[in-house]
Amino acid sequence: MEKVTIKNITAQLLDIPIKRPHQFSAVKVSSKSFVLLKVELSNGIIGIGEGTTPGIFWNGESVETMKLVIDQYVTPLLLDQDPVLTEALLQKMNRQIRGNYFAKATVEMALLDALGKWYNIPVHQLLGTLHKDKIPVRWALASGTPEGDIEEAKEYVTSGKYDNFKTKSGKEAPEDDAKRSIRIAEGIRAHSTIGIDPNGSWDRLTSMKWMGDFFDAGIDFLEQPLPPQDVEGLARLAAMKKVPIMADESASTIDDAMRLAKADAADIFSLKIHKAGGMKNTIKVAGIAEASGISCFGGTSLESSIGTAACVHAYASIPNLDYGSELFGPDWLADDPVKEPVTIKDGYIYVPDKPGLGVELDEEKVSAYLRQ
Ligand SMILES: [Mg+2]
């Protein structure tokens, strides 16, 4: 049998509009940028991967840095190599390129998509076996006012599309943010719950002061209230045993996960395939959580159906995904560069069952959103 090798790698930038501007703690965005990666094997199979970040504020990477790292440093390492030895290729990348986890995850995604298509099996079978065939999805409320958020939540619950929510905070003073979150939680508590995500913008004292009120308002979790490096602060909040503390920015890599677990600094890990450096690493993070009695939540970097499919393949194999997910990216974008988007309905996202990631590129849309 002729040996199959990696023949060609191309990375393109896409800018896709979103349905409405989204306020993070640090920035407001009105479109989302992606790296679209194609890895072509010598047998003609093309695997696709998608790289995207919440923004450069999040971990220091952007789509532009990902494209540069892939073009300049990853491609020479992978060309003419055997794609079957994916783990060895990933280790080689790790030895030669420090950090840049979002870029590495994009490469892993395209390699596993190619292998899945070649073997004619979905990516989740390359990763292990499924624990669930669908996982719950929360929607992020971001209308701009508490009344608007309560109204939006009620509409989603009535239509059956989503029944649990997250709210972004960090734009206002921590004190005002806390009060706004409590108002939203109290406004929707009859039918659903919210988690709060200040993206590391609060301080220890504000967080401690409001923990009791968050608990009384029925808030589900407090995600990354403190800056990523303040693991000791997270441990103090977790020790209060009020609202469960979720680590996101603090819990990026498998090493971070170990450090947090040892410090009892989180009740929940928010997983993200890009921050961990790929789907396999994400499952390793979940394993550290499982052994430490920590629950998992399926986080998003707001991917299109390509990256979202990769997330679902990984998350749906994780037994301790107790808090569901926030994989609403395809619903939040105004368009999706695939022929058939992933299925999100009745508050769940379904695991694709076609070979590879299970999504097919729509080349016309790709051309329309290609950065010139
Ligand atoms: Mg977060």
JSON list of N, CA and C in Angstrom, two decimals, residues 61 69 73-74 77-78 85-108 111 253-255 273-282 284:
[
{"chain": "A", "resi": 61, "resn": "GLU", "atom": "N", "xyz": [-3.48, 35.42, 21.53]},
{"chain": "A", "resi": 61, "resn": "GLU", "atom": "CA", "xyz": [-3.45, 35.00, 20.13]},
{"chain": "A", "resi": 61, "resn": "GLU", "atom": "C", "xyz": [-4.59, 35.66, 19.36]},
{"chain": "A", "resi": 69, "resn": "VAL", "atom": "N", "xyz": [1.86, 31.74, 12.46]},
{"chain": "A", "resi": 69, "resn": "VAL", "atom": "CA", "xyz": [2.52, 30.60, 13.10]},
{"chain": "A", "resi": 69, "resn": "VAL", "atom": "C", "xyz": [2.36, 29.34, 12.25]},
{"chain": "A", "resi": 73, "resn": "TYR", "atom": "N", "xyz": [5.81, 28.33, 10.67]},
{"chain": "A", "resi": 73, "resn": "TYR", "atom": "CA", "xyz": [6.48, 27.37, 11.55]},
{"chain": "A", "resi": 73, "resn": "TYR", "atom": "C", "xyz": [5.88, 25.96, 11.56]},
{"chain": "A", "resi": 74, "resn": "VAL", "atom": "N", "xyz": [4.54, 25.86, 11.45]},
{"chain": "A", "resi": 74, "resn": "VAL", "atom": "CA", "xyz": [3.93, 24.52, 11.52]},
{"chain": "A", "resi": 74, "resn": "VAL", "atom": "C", "xyz": [4.04, 23.79, 10.19]},
{"chain": "A", "resi": 77, "resn": "LEU", "atom": "N", "xyz": [7.06, 21.75, 9.40]},
{"chain": "A", "resi": 77, "resn": "LEU", "atom": "CA", "xyz": [7.20, 20.56, 10.26]},
{"chain": "A", "resi": 77, "resn": "LEU", "atom": "C", "xyz": [6.33, 19.40, 9.77]},
{"chain": "A", "resi": 78, "resn": "LEU", "atom": "N", "xyz": [5.20, 19.74, 9.14]},
{"chain": "A", "resi": 78, "resn": "LEU", "atom": "CA", "xyz": [4.21, 18.70, 8.81]},
{"chain": "A", "resi": 78, "resn": "LEU", "atom": "C", "xyz": [4.27, 18.18, 7.38]},
{"chain": "A", "resi": 85, "resn": "LEU", "atom": "N", "xyz": [0.44, 9.35, 12.30]},
{"chain": "A", "resi": 85, "resn": "LEU", "atom": "CA", "xyz": [1.18, 9.60, 13.55]},
{"chain": "A", "resi": 85, "resn": "LEU", "atom": "C", "xyz": [0.83, 10.98, 14.11]},
{"chain": "A", "resi": 86, "resn": "THR", "atom": "N", "xyz": [-0.48, 11.26, 14.21]},
{"chain": "A", "resi": 86, "resn": "THR", "atom": "CA", "xyz": [-0.91, 12.60, 14.63]},
{"chain": "A", "resi": 86, "resn": "THR", "atom": "C", "xyz": [-0.32, 12.99, 15.98]},
{"chain": "A", "resi": 87, "resn": "GLU", "atom": "N", "xyz": [-0.35, 12.08, 16.94]},
{"chain": "A", "resi": 87, "resn": "GLU", "atom": "CA", "xyz": [0.15, 12.42, 18.28]},
{"chain": "A", "resi": 87, "resn": "GLU", "atom": "C", "xyz": [1.63, 12.80, 18.22]},
{"chain": "A", "resi": 88, "resn": "ALA", "atom": "N", "xyz": [2.40, 12.07, 17.43]},
{"chain": "A", "resi": 88, "resn": "ALA", "atom": "CA", "xyz": [3.83, 12.40, 17.30]},
{"chain": "A", "resi": 88, "resn": "ALA", "atom": "C", "xyz": [4.01, 13.77, 16.65]},
{"chain": "A", "resi": 89, "resn": "LEU", "atom": "N", "xyz": [3.15, 14.07, 15.68]},
{"chain": "A", "resi": 89, "resn": "LEU", "atom": "CA", "xyz": [3.25, 15.38, 15.02]},
{"chain": "A", "resi": 89, "resn": "LEU", "atom": "C", "xyz": [2.91, 16.50, 16.01]},
{"chain": "A", "resi": 90, "resn": "LEU", "atom": "N", "xyz": [1.90, 16.25, 16.86]},
{"chain": "A", "resi": 90, "resn": "LEU", "atom": "CA", "xyz": [1.52, 17.27, 17.84]},
{"chain": "A", "resi": 90, "resn": "LEU", "atom": "C", "xyz": [2.65, 17.50, 18.85]},
{"chain": "A", "resi": 91, "resn": "GLN", "atom": "N", "xyz": [3.30, 16.40, 19.26]},
{"chain": "A", "resi": 91, "resn": "GLN", "atom": "CA", "xyz": [4.41, 16.53, 20.21]},
{"chain": "A", "resi": 91, "resn": "GLN", "atom": "C", "xyz": [5.59, 17.28, 19.57]},
{"chain": "A", "resi": 92, "resn": "LYS", "atom": "N", "xyz": [5.79, 17.02, 18.29]},
{"chain": "A", "resi": 92, "resn": "LYS", "atom": "CA", "xyz": [6.86, 17.71, 17.57]},
{"chain": "A", "resi": 92, "resn": "LYS", "atom": "C", "xyz": [6.58, 19.22, 17.53]},
{"chain": "A", "resi": 93, "resn": "MET", "atom": "N", "xyz": [5.30, 19.55, 17.25]},
{"chain": "A", "resi": 93, "resn": "MET", "atom": "CA", "xyz": [4.92, 20.98, 17.26]},
{"chain": "A", "resi": 93, "resn": "MET", "atom": "C", "xyz": [5.17, 21.58, 18.64]},
{"chain": "A", "resi": 94, "resn": "ASN", "atom": "N", "xyz": [4.81, 20.82, 19.70]},
{"chain": "A", "resi": 94, "resn": "ASN", "atom": "CA", "xyz": [4.98, 21.35, 21.06]},
{"chain": "A", "resi": 94, "resn": "ASN", "atom": "C", "xyz": [6.44, 21.60, 21.41]},
{"chain": "A", "resi": 95, "resn": "ARG", "atom": "N", "xyz": [7.31, 20.72, 20.93]},
{"chain": "A", "resi": 95, "resn": "ARG", "atom": "CA", "xyz": [8.74, 20.90, 21.23]},
{"chain": "A", "resi": 95, "resn": "ARG", "atom": "C", "xyz": [9.31, 22.10, 20.51]},
{"chain": "A", "resi": 96, "resn": "GLN", "atom": "N", "xyz": [8.83, 22.34, 19.29]},
{"chain": "A", "resi": 96, "resn": "GLN", "atom": "CA", "xyz": [9.46, 23.38, 18.48]},
{"chain": "A", "resi": 96, "resn": "GLN", "atom": "C", "xyz": [8.76, 24.74, 18.55]},
{"chain": "A", "resi": 97, "resn": "ILE", "atom": "N", "xyz": [7.50, 24.73, 18.99]},
{"chain": "A", "resi": 97, "resn": "ILE", "atom": "CA", "xyz": [6.75, 25.99, 19.05]},
{"chain": "A", "resi": 97, "resn": "ILE", "atom": "C", "xyz": [6.12, 26.10, 20.43]},
{"chain": "A", "resi": 98, "resn": "ARG", "atom": "N", "xyz": [6.58, 27.06, 21.21]},
{"chain": "A", "resi": 98, "resn": "ARG", "atom": "CA", "xyz": [6.03, 27.23, 22.56]},
{"chain": "A", "resi": 98, "resn": "ARG", "atom": "C", "xyz": [4.68, 27.95, 22.49]},
{"chain": "A", "resi": 99, "resn": "GLY", "atom": "N", "xyz": [3.77, 27.61, 23.40]},
{"chain": "A", "resi": 99, "resn": "GLY", "atom": "CA", "xyz": [2.47, 28.30, 23.46]},
{"chain": "A", "resi": 99, "resn": "GLY", "atom": "C", "xyz": [1.68, 28.13, 22.17]},
{"chain": "A", "resi": 100, "resn": "ASN", "atom": "N", "xyz": [1.00, 29.21, 21.76]},
{"chain": "A", "resi": 100, "resn": "ASN", "atom": "CA", "xyz": [0.22, 29.20, 20.50]},
{"chain": "A", "resi": 100, "resn": "ASN", "atom": "C", "xyz": [-0.76, 28.03, 20.43]},
{"chain": "A", "resi": 101, "resn": "TYR", "atom": "N", "xyz": [-1.48, 27.84, 21.54]},
{"chain": "A", "resi": 101, "resn": "TYR", "atom": "CA", "xyz": [-2.38, 26.69, 21.64]},
{"chain": "A", "resi": 101, "resn": "TYR", "atom": "C", "xyz": [-3.55, 26.76, 20.66]},
{"chain": "A", "resi": 102, "resn": "PHE", "atom": "N", "xyz": [-4.05, 27.97, 20.42]},
{"chain": "A", "resi": 102, "resn": "PHE", "atom": "CA", "xyz": [-5.19, 28.10, 19.49]},
{"chain": "A", "resi": 102, "resn": "PHE", "atom": "C", "xyz": [-4.76, 27.65, 18.08]},
{"chain": "A", "resi": 103, "resn": "ALA", "atom": "N", "xyz": [-3.55, 28.05, 17.69]},
{"chain": "A", "resi": 103, "resn": "ALA", "atom": "CA", "xyz": [-3.03, 27.65, 16.36]},
{"chain": "A", "resi": 103, "resn": "ALA", "atom": "C", "xyz": [-2.87, 26.13, 16.31]},
{"chain": "A", "resi": 104, "resn": "LYS", "atom": "N", "xyz": [-2.30, 25.55, 17.37]},
{"chain": "A", "resi": 104, "resn": "LYS", "atom": "CA", "xyz": [-2.07, 24.10, 17.38]},
{"chain": "A", "resi": 104, "resn": "LYS", "atom": "C", "xyz": [-3.38, 23.32, 17.35]},
{"chain": "A", "resi": 105, "resn": "ALA", "atom": "N", "xyz": [-4.39, 23.83, 18.06]},
{"chain": "A", "resi": 105, "resn": "ALA", "atom": "CA", "xyz": [-5.69, 23.15, 18.07]},
{"chain": "A", "resi": 105, "resn": "ALA", "atom": "C", "xyz": [-6.31, 23.15, 16.67]},
{"chain": "A", "resi": 106, "resn": "THR", "atom": "N", "xyz": [-6.09, 24.24, 15.94]},
{"chain": "A", "resi": 106, "resn": "THR", "atom": "CA", "xyz": [-6.62, 24.34, 14.57]},
{"chain": "A", "resi": 106, "resn": "THR", "atom": "C", "xyz": [-5.99, 23.28, 13.67]},
{"chain": "A", "resi": 107, "resn": "VAL", "atom": "N", "xyz": [-4.68, 23.07, 13.87]},
{"chain": "A", "resi": 107, "resn": "VAL", "atom": "CA", "xyz": [-3.96, 22.06, 13.09]},
{"chain": "A", "resi": 107, "resn": "VAL", "atom": "C", "xyz": [-4.46, 20.66, 13.45]},
{"chain": "A", "resi": 108, "resn": "GLU", "atom": "N", "xyz": [-4.59, 20.39, 14.75]},
{"chain": "A", "resi": 108, "resn": "GLU", "atom": "CA", "xyz": [-5.09, 19.08, 15.18]},
{"chain": "A", "resi": 108, "resn": "GLU", "atom": "C", "xyz": [-6.48, 18.81, 14.57]},
{"chain": "A", "resi": 111, "resn": "LEU", "atom": "N", "xyz": [-6.20, 17.78, 10.96]},
{"chain": "A", "resi": 111, "resn": "LEU", "atom": "CA", "xyz": [-5.61, 16.44, 10.84]},
{"chain": "A", "resi": 111, "resn": "LEU", "atom": "C", "xyz": [-6.65, 15.36, 11.19]},
{"chain": "A", "resi": 253, "resn": "THR", "atom": "N", "xyz": [-4.55, 25.02, 29.85]},
{"chain": "A", "resi": 253, "resn": "THR", "atom": "CA", "xyz": [-3.80, 23.82, 29.45]},
{"chain": "A", "resi": 253, "resn": "THR", "atom": "C", "xyz": [-3.95, 22.70, 30.47]},
{"chain": "A", "resi": 254, "resn": "ILE", "atom": "N", "xyz": [-3.42, 21.52, 30.13]},
{"chain": "A", "resi": 254, "resn": "ILE", "atom": "CA", "xyz": [-3.48, 20.42, 31.09]},
{"chain": "A", "resi": 254, "resn": "ILE", "atom": "C", "xyz": [-2.66, 20.75, 32.35]},
{"chain": "A", "resi": 255, "resn": "ASP", "atom": "N", "xyz": [-1.59, 21.52, 32.20]},
{"chain": "A", "resi": 255, "resn": "ASP", "atom": "CA", "xyz": [-0.78, 21.90, 33.37]},
{"chain": "A", "resi": 255, "resn": "ASP", "atom": "C", "xyz": [-1.57, 22.85, 34.28]},
{"chain": "A", "resi": 273, "resn": "ILE", "atom": "N", "xyz": [-11.60, 23.81, 23.33]},
{"chain": "A", "resi": 273, "resn": "ILE", "atom": "CA", "xyz": [-10.62, 22.99, 22.60]},
{"chain": "A", "resi": 273, "resn": "ILE", "atom": "C", "xyz": [-9.43, 23.83, 22.13]},
{"chain": "A", "resi": 274, "resn": "HIS", "atom": "N", "xyz": [-9.66, 25.11, 21.83]},
{"chain": "A", "resi": 274, "resn": "HIS", "atom": "CA", "xyz": [-8.53, 25.91, 21.33]},
{"chain": "A", "resi": 274, "resn": "HIS", "atom": "C", "xyz": [-7.54, 26.26, 22.43]},
{"chain": "A", "resi": 275, "resn": "LYS", "atom": "N", "xyz": [-8.04, 26.68, 23.60]},
{"chain": "A", "resi": 275, "resn": "LYS", "atom": "CA", "xyz": [-7.11, 27.10, 24.65]},
{"chain": "A", "resi": 275, "resn": "LYS", "atom": "C", "xyz": [-6.27, 25.93, 25.14]},
{"chain": "A", "resi": 276, "resn": "ALA", "atom": "N", "xyz": [-6.82, 24.71, 25.06]},
{"chain": "A", "resi": 276, "resn": "ALA", "atom": "CA", "xyz": [-6.10, 23.53, 25.55]},
{"chain": "A", "resi": 276, "resn": "ALA", "atom": "C", "xyz": [-5.11, 23.00, 24.50]},
{"chain": "A", "resi": 277, "resn": "GLY", "atom": "N", "xyz": [-5.19, 23.51, 23.28]},
{"chain": "A", "resi": 277, "resn": "GLY", "atom": "CA", "xyz": [-4.30, 23.02, 22.23]},
{"chain": "A", "resi": 277, "resn": "GLY", "atom": "C", "xyz": [-4.89, 21.84, 21.47]},
{"chain": "A", "resi": 278, "resn": "GLY", "atom": "N", "xyz": [-6.21, 21.62, 21.59]},
{"chain": "A", "resi": 278, "resn": "GLY", "atom": "CA", "xyz": [-6.85, 20.58, 20.77]},
{"chain": "A", "resi": 278, "resn": "GLY", "atom": "C", "xyz": [-7.87, 19.75, 21.52]},
{"chain": "A", "resi": 279, "resn": "MET", "atom": "N", "xyz": [-8.51, 18.87, 20.75]},
{"chain": "A", "resi": 279, "resn": "MET", "atom": "CA", "xyz": [-9.57, 18.02, 21.31]},
{"chain": "A", "resi": 279, "resn": "MET", "atom": "C", "xyz": [-8.99, 16.99, 22.28]},
{"chain": "A", "resi": 280, "resn": "LYS", "atom": "N", "xyz": [-7.85, 16.40, 21.92]},
{"chain": "A", "resi": 280, "resn": "LYS", "atom": "CA", "xyz": [-7.28, 15.37, 22.80]},
{"chain": "A", "resi": 280, "resn": "LYS", "atom": "C", "xyz": [-6.87, 15.97, 24.14]},
{"chain": "A", "resi": 281, "resn": "ASN", "atom": "N", "xyz": [-6.24, 17.16, 24.09]},
{"chain": "A", "resi": 281, "resn": "ASN", "atom": "CA", "xyz": [-5.85, 17.81, 25.35]},
{"chain": "A", "resi": 281, "resn": "ASN", "atom": "C", "xyz": [-7.07, 18.18, 26.19]},
{"chain": "A", "resi": 282, "resn": "THR", "atom": "N", "xyz": [-8.16, 18.55, 25.53]},
{"chain": "A", "resi": 282, "resn": "THR", "atom": "CA", "xyz": [-9.38, 18.91, 26.25]},
{"chain": "A", "resi": 282, "resn": "THR", "atom": "C", "xyz": [-9.89, 17.71, 27.04]},
{"chain": "A", "resi": 284, "resn": "LYS", "atom": "N", "xyz": [-8.03, 15.32, 28.10]},
{"chain": "A", "resi": 284, "resn": "LYS", "atom": "CA", "xyz": [-7.10, 15.12, 29.22]},
{"chain": "A", "resi": 284, "resn": "LYS", "atom": "C", "xyz": [-7.43, 16.06, 30.39]}
]
